[in-house]
mmCIF file of C-alpha atoms in Angstrom:
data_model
loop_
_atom_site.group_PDB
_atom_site.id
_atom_site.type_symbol
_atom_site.label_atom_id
_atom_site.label_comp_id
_atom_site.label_asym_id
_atom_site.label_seq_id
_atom_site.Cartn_x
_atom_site.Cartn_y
_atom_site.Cartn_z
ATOM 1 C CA UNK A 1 29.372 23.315 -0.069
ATOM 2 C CA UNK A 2 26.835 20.896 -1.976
ATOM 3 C CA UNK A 3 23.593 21.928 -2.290
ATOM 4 C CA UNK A 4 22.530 18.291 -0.385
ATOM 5 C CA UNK A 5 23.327 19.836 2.659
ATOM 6 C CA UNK A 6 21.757 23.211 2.271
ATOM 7 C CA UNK A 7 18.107 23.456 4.017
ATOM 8 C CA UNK A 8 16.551 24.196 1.024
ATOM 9 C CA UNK A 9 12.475 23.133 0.678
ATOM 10 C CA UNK A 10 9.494 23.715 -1.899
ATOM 11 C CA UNK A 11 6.274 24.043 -0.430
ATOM 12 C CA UNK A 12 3.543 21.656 -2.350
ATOM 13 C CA UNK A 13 0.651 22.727 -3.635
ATOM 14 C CA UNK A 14 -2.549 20.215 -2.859
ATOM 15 C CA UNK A 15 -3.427 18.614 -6.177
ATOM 16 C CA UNK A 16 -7.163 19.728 -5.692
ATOM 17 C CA UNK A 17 -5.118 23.140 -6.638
ATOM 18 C CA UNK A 18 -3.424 22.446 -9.905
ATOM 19 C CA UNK A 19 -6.081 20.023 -11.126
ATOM 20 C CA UNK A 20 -4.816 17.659 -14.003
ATOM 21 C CA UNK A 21 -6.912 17.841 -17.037
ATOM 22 C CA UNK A 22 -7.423 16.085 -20.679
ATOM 23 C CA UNK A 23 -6.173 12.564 -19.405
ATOM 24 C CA UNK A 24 -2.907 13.917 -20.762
ATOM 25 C CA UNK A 25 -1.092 12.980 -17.379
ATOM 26 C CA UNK A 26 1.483 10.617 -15.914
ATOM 27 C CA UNK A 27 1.053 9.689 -12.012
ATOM 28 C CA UNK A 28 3.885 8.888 -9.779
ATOM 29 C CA UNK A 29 2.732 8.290 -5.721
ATOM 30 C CA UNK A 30 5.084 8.302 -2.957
ATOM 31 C CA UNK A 31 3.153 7.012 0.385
ATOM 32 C CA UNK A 32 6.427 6.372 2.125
ATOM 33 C CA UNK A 33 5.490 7.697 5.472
ATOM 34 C CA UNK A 34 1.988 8.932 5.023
ATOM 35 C CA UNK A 35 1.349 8.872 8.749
ATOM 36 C CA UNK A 36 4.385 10.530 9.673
ATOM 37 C CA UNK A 37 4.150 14.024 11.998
ATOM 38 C CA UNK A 38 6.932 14.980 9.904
ATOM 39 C CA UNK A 39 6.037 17.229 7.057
ATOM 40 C CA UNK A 40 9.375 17.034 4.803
ATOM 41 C CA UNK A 41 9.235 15.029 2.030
ATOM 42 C CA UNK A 42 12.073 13.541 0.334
ATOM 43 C CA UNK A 43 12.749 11.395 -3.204
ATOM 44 C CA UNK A 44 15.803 9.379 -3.855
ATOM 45 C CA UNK A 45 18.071 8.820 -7.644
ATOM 46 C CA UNK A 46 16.504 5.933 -8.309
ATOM 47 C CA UNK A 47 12.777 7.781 -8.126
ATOM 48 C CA UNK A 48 14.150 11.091 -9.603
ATOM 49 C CA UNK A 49 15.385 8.953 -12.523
ATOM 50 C CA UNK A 50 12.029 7.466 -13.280
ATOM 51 C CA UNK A 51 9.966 10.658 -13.134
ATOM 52 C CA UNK A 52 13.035 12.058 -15.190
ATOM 53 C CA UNK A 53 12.635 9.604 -17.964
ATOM 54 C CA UNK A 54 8.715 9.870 -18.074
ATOM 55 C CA UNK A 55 8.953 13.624 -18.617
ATOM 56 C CA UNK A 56 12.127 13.209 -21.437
ATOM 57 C CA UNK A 57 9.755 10.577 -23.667
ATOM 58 C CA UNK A 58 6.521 12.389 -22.701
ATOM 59 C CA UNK A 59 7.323 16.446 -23.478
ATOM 60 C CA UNK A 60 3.686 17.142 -24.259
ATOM 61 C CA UNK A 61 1.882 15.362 -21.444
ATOM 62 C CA UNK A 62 1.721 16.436 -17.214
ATOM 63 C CA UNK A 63 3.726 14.659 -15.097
ATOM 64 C CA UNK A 64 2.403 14.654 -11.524
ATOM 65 C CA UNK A 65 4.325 13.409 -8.881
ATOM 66 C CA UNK A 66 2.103 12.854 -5.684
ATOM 67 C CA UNK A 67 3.189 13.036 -2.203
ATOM 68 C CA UNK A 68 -0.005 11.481 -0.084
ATOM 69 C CA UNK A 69 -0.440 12.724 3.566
ATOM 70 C CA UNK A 70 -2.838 12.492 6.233
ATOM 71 C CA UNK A 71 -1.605 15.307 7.655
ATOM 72 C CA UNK A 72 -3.867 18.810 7.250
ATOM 73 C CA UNK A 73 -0.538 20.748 7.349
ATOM 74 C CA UNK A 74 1.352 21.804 4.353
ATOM 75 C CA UNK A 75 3.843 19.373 3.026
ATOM 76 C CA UNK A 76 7.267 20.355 1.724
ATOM 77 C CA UNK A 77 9.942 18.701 -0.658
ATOM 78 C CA UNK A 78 13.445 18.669 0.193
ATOM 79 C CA UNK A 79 15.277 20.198 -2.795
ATOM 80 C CA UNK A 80 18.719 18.186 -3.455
ATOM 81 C CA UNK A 81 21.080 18.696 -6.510
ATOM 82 C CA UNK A 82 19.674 16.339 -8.240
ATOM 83 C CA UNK A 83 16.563 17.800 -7.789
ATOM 84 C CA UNK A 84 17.387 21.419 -8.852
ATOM 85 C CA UNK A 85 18.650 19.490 -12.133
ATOM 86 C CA UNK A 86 15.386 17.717 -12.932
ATOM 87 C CA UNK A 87 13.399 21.336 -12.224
ATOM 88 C CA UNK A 88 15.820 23.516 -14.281
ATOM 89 C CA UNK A 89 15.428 20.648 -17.449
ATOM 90 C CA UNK A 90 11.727 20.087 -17.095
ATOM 91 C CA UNK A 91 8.632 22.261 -17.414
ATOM 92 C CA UNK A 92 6.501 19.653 -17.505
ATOM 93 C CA UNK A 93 7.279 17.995 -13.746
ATOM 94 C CA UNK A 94 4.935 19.179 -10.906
ATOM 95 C CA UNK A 95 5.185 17.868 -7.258
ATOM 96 C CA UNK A 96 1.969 17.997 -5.553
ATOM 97 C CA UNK A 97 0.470 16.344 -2.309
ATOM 98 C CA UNK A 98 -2.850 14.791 -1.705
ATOM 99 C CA UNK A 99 -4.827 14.493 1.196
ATOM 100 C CA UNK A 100 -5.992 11.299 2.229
ATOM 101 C CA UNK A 101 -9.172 12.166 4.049
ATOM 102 C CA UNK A 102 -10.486 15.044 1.592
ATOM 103 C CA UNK A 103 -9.729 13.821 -2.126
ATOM 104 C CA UNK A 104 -12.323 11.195 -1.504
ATOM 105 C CA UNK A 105 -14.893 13.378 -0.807
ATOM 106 C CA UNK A 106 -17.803 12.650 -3.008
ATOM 107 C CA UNK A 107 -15.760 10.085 -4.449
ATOM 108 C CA UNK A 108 -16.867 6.500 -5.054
ATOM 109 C CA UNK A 109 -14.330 5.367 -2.374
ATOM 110 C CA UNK A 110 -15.145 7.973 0.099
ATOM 111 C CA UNK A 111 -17.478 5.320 2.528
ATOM 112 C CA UNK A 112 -14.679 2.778 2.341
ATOM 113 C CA UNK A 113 -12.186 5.095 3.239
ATOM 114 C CA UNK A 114 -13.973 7.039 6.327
ATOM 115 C CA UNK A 115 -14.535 3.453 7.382
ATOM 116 C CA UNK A 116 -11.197 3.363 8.562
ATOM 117 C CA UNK A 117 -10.965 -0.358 6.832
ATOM 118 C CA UNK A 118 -8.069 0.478 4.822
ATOM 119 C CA UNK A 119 -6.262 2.318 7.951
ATOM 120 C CA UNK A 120 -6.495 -1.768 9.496
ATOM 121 C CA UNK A 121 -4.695 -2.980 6.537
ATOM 122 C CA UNK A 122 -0.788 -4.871 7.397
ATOM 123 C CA UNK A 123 0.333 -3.354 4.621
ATOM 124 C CA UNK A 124 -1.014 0.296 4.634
ATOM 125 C CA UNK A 125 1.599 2.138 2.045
ATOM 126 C CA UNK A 126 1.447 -0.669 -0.549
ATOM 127 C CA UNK A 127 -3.164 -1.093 -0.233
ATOM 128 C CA UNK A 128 -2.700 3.212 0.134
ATOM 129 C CA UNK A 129 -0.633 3.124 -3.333
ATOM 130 C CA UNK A 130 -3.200 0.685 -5.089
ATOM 131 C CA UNK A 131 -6.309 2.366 -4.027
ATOM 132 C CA UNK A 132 -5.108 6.167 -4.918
ATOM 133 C CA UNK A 133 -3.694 5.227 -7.929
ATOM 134 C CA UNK A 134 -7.164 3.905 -9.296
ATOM 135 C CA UNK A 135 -8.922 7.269 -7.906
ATOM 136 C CA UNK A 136 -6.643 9.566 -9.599
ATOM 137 C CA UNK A 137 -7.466 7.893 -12.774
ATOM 138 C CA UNK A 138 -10.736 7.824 -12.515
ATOM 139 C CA UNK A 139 -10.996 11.375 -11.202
ATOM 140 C CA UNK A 140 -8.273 12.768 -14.238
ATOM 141 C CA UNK A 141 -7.699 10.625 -16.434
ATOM 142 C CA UNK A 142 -3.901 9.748 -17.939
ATOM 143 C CA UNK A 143 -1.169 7.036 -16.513
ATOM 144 C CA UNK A 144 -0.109 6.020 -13.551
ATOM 145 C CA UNK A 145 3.330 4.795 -12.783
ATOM 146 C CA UNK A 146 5.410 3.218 -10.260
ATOM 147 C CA UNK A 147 8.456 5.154 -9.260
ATOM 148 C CA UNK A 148 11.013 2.490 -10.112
ATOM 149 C CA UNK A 149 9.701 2.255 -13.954
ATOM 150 C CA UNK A 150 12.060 3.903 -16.565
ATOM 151 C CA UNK A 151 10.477 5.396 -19.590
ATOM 152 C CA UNK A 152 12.514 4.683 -22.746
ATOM 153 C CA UNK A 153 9.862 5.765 -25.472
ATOM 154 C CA UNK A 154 6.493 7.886 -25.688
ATOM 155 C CA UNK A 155 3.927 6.013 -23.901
ATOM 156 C CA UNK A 156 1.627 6.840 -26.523
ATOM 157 C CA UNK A 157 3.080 3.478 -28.177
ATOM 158 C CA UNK A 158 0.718 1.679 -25.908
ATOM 159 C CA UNK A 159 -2.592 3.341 -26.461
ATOM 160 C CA UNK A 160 -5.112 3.722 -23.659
ATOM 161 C CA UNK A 161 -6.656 2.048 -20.895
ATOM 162 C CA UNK A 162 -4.442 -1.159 -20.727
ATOM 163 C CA UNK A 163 -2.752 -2.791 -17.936
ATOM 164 C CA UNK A 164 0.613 -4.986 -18.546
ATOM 165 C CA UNK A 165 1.220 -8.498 -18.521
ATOM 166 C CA UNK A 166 3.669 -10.224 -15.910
ATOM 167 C CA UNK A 167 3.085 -13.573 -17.126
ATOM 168 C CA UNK A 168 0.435 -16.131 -18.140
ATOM 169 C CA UNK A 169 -0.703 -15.328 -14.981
ATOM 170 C CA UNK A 170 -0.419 -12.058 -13.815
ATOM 171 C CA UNK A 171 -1.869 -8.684 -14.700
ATOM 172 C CA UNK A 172 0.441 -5.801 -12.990
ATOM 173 C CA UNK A 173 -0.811 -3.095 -11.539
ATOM 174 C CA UNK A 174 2.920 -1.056 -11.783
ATOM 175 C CA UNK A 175 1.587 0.741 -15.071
ATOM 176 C CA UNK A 176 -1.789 1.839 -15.707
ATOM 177 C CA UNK A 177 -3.998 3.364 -18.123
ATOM 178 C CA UNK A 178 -7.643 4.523 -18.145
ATOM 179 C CA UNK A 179 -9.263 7.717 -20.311
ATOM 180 C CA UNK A 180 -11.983 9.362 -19.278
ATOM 181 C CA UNK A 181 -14.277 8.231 -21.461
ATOM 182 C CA UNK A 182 -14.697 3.940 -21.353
ATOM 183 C CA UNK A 183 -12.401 4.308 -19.017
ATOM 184 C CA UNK A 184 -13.534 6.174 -16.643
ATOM 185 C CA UNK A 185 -16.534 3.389 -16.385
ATOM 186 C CA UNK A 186 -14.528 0.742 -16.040
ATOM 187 C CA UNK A 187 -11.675 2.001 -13.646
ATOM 188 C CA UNK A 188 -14.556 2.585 -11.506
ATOM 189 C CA UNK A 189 -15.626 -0.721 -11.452
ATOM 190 C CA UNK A 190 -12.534 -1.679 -10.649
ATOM 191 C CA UNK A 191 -12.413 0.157 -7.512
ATOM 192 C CA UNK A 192 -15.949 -1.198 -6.581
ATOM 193 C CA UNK A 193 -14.321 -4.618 -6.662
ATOM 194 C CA UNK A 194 -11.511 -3.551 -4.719
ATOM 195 C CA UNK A 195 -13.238 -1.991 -1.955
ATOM 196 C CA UNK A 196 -15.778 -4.859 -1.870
ATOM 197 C CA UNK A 197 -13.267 -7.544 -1.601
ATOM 198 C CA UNK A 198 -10.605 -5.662 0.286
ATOM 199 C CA UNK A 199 -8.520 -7.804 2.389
ATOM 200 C CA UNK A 200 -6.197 -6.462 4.940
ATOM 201 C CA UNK A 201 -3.824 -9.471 5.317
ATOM 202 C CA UNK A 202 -2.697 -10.277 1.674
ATOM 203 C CA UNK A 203 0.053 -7.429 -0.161
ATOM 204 C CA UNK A 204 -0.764 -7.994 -3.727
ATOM 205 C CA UNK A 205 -4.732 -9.507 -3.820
ATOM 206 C CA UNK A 206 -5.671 -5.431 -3.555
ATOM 207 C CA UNK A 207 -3.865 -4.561 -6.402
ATOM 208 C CA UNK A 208 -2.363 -7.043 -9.511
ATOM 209 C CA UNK A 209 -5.054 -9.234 -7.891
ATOM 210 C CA UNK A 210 -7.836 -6.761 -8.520
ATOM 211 C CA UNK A 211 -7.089 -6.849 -12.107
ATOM 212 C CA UNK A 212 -7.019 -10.689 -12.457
ATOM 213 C CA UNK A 213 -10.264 -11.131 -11.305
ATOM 214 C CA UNK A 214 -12.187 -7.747 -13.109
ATOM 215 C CA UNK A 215 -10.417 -9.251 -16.424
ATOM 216 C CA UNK A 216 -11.021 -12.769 -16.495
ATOM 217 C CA UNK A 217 -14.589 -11.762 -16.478
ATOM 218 C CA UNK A 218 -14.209 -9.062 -18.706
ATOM 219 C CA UNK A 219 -11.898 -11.557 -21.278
ATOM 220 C CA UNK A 220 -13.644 -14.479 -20.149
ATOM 221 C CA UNK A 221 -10.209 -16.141 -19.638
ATOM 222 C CA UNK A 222 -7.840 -16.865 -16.625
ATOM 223 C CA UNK A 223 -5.374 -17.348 -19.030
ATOM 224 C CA UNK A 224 -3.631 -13.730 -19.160
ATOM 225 C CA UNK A 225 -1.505 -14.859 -22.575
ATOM 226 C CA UNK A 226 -5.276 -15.180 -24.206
ATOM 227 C CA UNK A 227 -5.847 -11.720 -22.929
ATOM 228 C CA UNK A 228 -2.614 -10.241 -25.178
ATOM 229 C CA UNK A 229 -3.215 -11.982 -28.121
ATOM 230 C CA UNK A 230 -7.087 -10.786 -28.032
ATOM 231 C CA UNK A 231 -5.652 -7.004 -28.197
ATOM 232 C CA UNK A 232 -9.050 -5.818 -26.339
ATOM 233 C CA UNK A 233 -11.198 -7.051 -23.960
ATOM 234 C CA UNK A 234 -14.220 -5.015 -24.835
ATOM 235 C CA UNK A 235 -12.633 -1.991 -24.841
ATOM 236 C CA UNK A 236 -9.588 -2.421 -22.253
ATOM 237 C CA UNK A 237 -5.880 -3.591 -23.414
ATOM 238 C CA UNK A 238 -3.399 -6.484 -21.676
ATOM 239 C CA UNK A 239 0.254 -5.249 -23.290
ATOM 240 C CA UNK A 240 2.390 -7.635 -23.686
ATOM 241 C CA UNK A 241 4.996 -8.116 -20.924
ATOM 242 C CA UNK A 242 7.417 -7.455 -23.843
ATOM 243 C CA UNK A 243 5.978 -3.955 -24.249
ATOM 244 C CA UNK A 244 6.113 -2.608 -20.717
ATOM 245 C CA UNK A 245 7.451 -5.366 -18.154
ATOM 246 C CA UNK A 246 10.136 -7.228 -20.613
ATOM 247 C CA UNK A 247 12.138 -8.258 -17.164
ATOM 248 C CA UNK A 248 10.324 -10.309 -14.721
ATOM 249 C CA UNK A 249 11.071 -9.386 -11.061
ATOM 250 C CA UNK A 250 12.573 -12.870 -10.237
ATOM 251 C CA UNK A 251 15.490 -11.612 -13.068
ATOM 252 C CA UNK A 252 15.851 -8.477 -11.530
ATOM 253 C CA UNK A 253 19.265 -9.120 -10.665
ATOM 254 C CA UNK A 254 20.375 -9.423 -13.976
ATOM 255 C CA UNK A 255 19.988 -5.323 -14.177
ATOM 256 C CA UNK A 256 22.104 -4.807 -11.638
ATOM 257 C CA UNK A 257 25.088 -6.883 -12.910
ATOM 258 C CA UNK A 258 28.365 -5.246 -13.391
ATOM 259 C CA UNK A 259 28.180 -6.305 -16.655
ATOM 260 C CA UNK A 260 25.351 -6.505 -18.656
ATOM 261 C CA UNK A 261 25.033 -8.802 -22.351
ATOM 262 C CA UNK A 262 23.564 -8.085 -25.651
ATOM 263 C CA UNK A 263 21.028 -11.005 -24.917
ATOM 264 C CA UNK A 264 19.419 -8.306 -21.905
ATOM 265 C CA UNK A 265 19.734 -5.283 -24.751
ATOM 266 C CA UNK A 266 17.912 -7.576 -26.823
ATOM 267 C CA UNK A 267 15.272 -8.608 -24.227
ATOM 268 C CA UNK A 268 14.157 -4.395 -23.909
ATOM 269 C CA UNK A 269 14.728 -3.576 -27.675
ATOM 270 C CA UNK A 270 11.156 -3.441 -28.233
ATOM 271 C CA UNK A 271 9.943 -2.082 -24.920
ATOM 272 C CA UNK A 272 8.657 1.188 -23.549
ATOM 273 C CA UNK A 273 9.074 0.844 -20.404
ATOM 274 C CA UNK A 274 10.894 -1.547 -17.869
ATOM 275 C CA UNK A 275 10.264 -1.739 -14.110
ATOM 276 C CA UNK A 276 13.553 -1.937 -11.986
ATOM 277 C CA UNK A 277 11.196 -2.804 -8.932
ATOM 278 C CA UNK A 278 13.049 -0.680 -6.255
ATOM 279 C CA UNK A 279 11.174 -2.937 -3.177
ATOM 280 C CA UNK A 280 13.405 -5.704 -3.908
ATOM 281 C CA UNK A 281 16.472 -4.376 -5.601
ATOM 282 C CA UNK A 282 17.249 -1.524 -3.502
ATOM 283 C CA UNK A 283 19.822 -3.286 -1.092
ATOM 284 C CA UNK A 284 22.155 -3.622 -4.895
ATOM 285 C CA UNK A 285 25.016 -1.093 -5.242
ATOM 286 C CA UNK A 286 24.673 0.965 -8.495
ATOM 287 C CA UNK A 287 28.614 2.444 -9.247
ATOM 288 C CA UNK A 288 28.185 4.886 -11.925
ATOM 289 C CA UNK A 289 31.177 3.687 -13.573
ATOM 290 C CA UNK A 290 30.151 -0.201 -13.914
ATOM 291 C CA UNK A 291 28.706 -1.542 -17.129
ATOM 292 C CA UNK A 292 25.463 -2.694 -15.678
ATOM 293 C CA UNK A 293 22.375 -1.939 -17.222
ATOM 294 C CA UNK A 294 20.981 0.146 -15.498
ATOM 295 C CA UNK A 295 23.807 2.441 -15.651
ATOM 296 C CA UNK A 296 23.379 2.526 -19.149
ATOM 297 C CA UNK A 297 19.586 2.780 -19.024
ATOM 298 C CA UNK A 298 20.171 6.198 -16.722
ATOM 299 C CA UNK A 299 22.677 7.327 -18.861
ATOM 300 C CA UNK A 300 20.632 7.854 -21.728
ATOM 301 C CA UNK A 301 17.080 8.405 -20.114
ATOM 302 C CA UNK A 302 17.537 10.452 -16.764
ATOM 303 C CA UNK A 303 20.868 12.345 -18.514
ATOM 304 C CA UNK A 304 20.042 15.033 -15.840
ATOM 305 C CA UNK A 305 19.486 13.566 -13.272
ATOM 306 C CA UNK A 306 22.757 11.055 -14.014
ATOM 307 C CA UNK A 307 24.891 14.012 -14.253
ATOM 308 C CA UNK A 308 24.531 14.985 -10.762
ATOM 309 C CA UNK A 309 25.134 11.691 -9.512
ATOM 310 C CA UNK A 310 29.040 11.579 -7.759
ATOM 311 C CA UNK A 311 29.265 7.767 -7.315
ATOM 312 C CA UNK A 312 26.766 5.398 -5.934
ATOM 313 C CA UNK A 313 23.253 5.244 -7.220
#
C-alpha cells in the first residue's frame, strides 16, 4: 500500500507558538484555500521541492512553511511519501499555520485588515500572499520565498534586505529580504504604502508594484538597472536578475523542455536561486526520466524529495 493513500495528518502548531527568532528564517506561504471550511492542508512536488532545496543550502537557518487560515479551528497537513522523506532528512523544516484575523493584532496592518478591504479584493490569495509576506518580515525578520523558487546555493550570497530584479523595469516581490534592524523600518514603510494605495482590481500593483514605487523614491530612479548597479539604495539592495531571477517568466518554457542546452546551464551558473513560477507552468508535464532542466535542477537540490517521485512531477 503507498503511504499516499494512508489517512495520515500532522496537526500545525499556530506560528504565534513556535515564534521565529534572529532573522535567521526562510518563509514559504501557502493561501491556497484560506477560506475553505475544510481544515486539511495539502502541498504538492513541485512546493515540497522548493522548501526542500531552501533547507539543503540553508542547514543553519529556520525554514517556516506557513499555511494561512481564517478558520479558528486547528489546521492539519496531509502527510504523503514525499512528505515523510523531506521530515525524516530535515530538522530544520517546520509547518506552521497563521491566523488571518489574530497575527495582526497590534500590528501596523491590523486597521486595514479588520476593515475587511482586503477580503473585497478579485484576487484575495495572491493580495493575502503579498500582504503576509511583508508582516512576517517585519514581525521576525529573515526571507521570504515563493514556493516555486529552487534554492541552489546559501542565500547568504545575497546579503540582507534586497529585493530582485525582473528587468529594467520590474522589482519582484517572489524573494524577499528585510533584518530587523534597517529593515525592519523600512519593510514597514512598505506596508504603509501598500495598505494606503491598495487596489482591489489590479493582481500585481499590491505586490512587485509596491516595490517599484517605495524604490524609485528611495533610488531616485525608475530605471530598476540604475538600482543594481548602485548596490544600495540607502541601505536596501536590488540583486541582479542574474543572482536570483536569471529566467524571466516569458522563458519559462524553456525549463520545461525535454531537453535542455548548455546555453540555459550557462544562463543559472551564477545564480542562487531561480523561480520556476508554478502559476503559469503548472499545466507542463515533468517525466522524471526527460532531460529537462528542471529534472536536473530536482535531481541535485530536492534529492529527497526526487527520490520518492514514481513518474510525473
Amino acid at each position: 500500500m503507498h503511504l499516499d493513500s494512508l489517512d495520515f495528518f500532522i496537526e500545525l502548531k499556530d506560528i504565534v507558538d513556535d515564534r521565529p527568532d534572529n532573522s535567521e528564517n526562510i518563509f514559504f506561504i501557502d493561501v491556497e484555500n484560506i477560506d475553505a471550511t475544510d481544515s486539511v492542508k495539502s502541498l504538492n512536488i513541485r512546493q515540497l521541492c522548493s522548501i526542500e532545496s531552501a533547507a539543503l543550502a540553508n542547514p543553519k537557518l529556520n525554514i517556516f512553511v506557513i499555511f494561512i487560515t481564517l478558520q479558528k479551528s486547528k489546521l492539519t497537513l496531509r502527510v504523503t511519501k514525499h512528505l515523510i522523506a523531506l521530515l525524516s532528512t530535515y530538522s530544520n523544516i517546520k509547518f506552521v499555520m497563521l491566523n488571518y484575523n489574530e497575527f495582526v493584532i497590534n500590528t501596523p496592518i491590523e486597521e486595514f485588515i479588520m476593515s475587511g478591504k482586503l477580503r473585497k479584493s478579485k484576487y484575495f490569495y495572491e493580495h493575502t500572499s503579498d500582504v503576509y509576506r511583508l508582516l512576517l518580515l517585519w514581525k521576525y525578520g529573515g526571507t521570504y520565498l515563493d514556493t516555486d523558487v529552487i534554492v541552489m546555493r546559501s542565500l547568504k550570497h545575497l546579503g540582507t534586505n534586497y529585493a530582485c530584479a525582473v528587468s529594467s523595469k520590474t522589482v519582484s516581490n517572489s524573494i524577499l529580504n528585510f533584518d530587523l534592524n534597517y529593515g525592519y523600518r523600512l519593510v514597514e514603510n512598505v506596508m504603509q504604502e501598500q495598505i494606503r494605495h491598495f487596489n482591489i482590481s489590479l493582481g500585481s500593483y499590491n505586490g512587485p508594484g509596491v516595490f517599484k514605487r517605495i524604490l524609485r523614491k528611495l533610488c531616485r530612479t525608475k530605471n530598476v538597472s540604475k538600482m543594481v548597479r548602485m548596490e544600495t539604495c540607502h541601505g536596501f539592495h536590488v540583486k541582479s536578475s542574474k543572482l536570483c531571477l536569471p529566467i524571466p517568466p516569458e522563458d519559462s518554457d524553456y525549463i520545461f523542455n525535454k531537453t535542455f542546452t548548455k546555453e540555459l546551464l550557462k544562463i543559472i551558473s551564477n545564480s542562487i536561486t531561480v523561480h520556476v513560477y508554478n502559476a503559469i507552468t503548472w499545466i507542463n508535464d515533468v517525466k522524471i526520466n526527460e532531460k529537462s532542466l528542471y529534472v536536473a535542477l530536482a535531481l541535485r537540490y530536492c534529492p529527497a524529495v526526487f527520490r520518492t517521485v514514481d513518474n510525473d512531477f
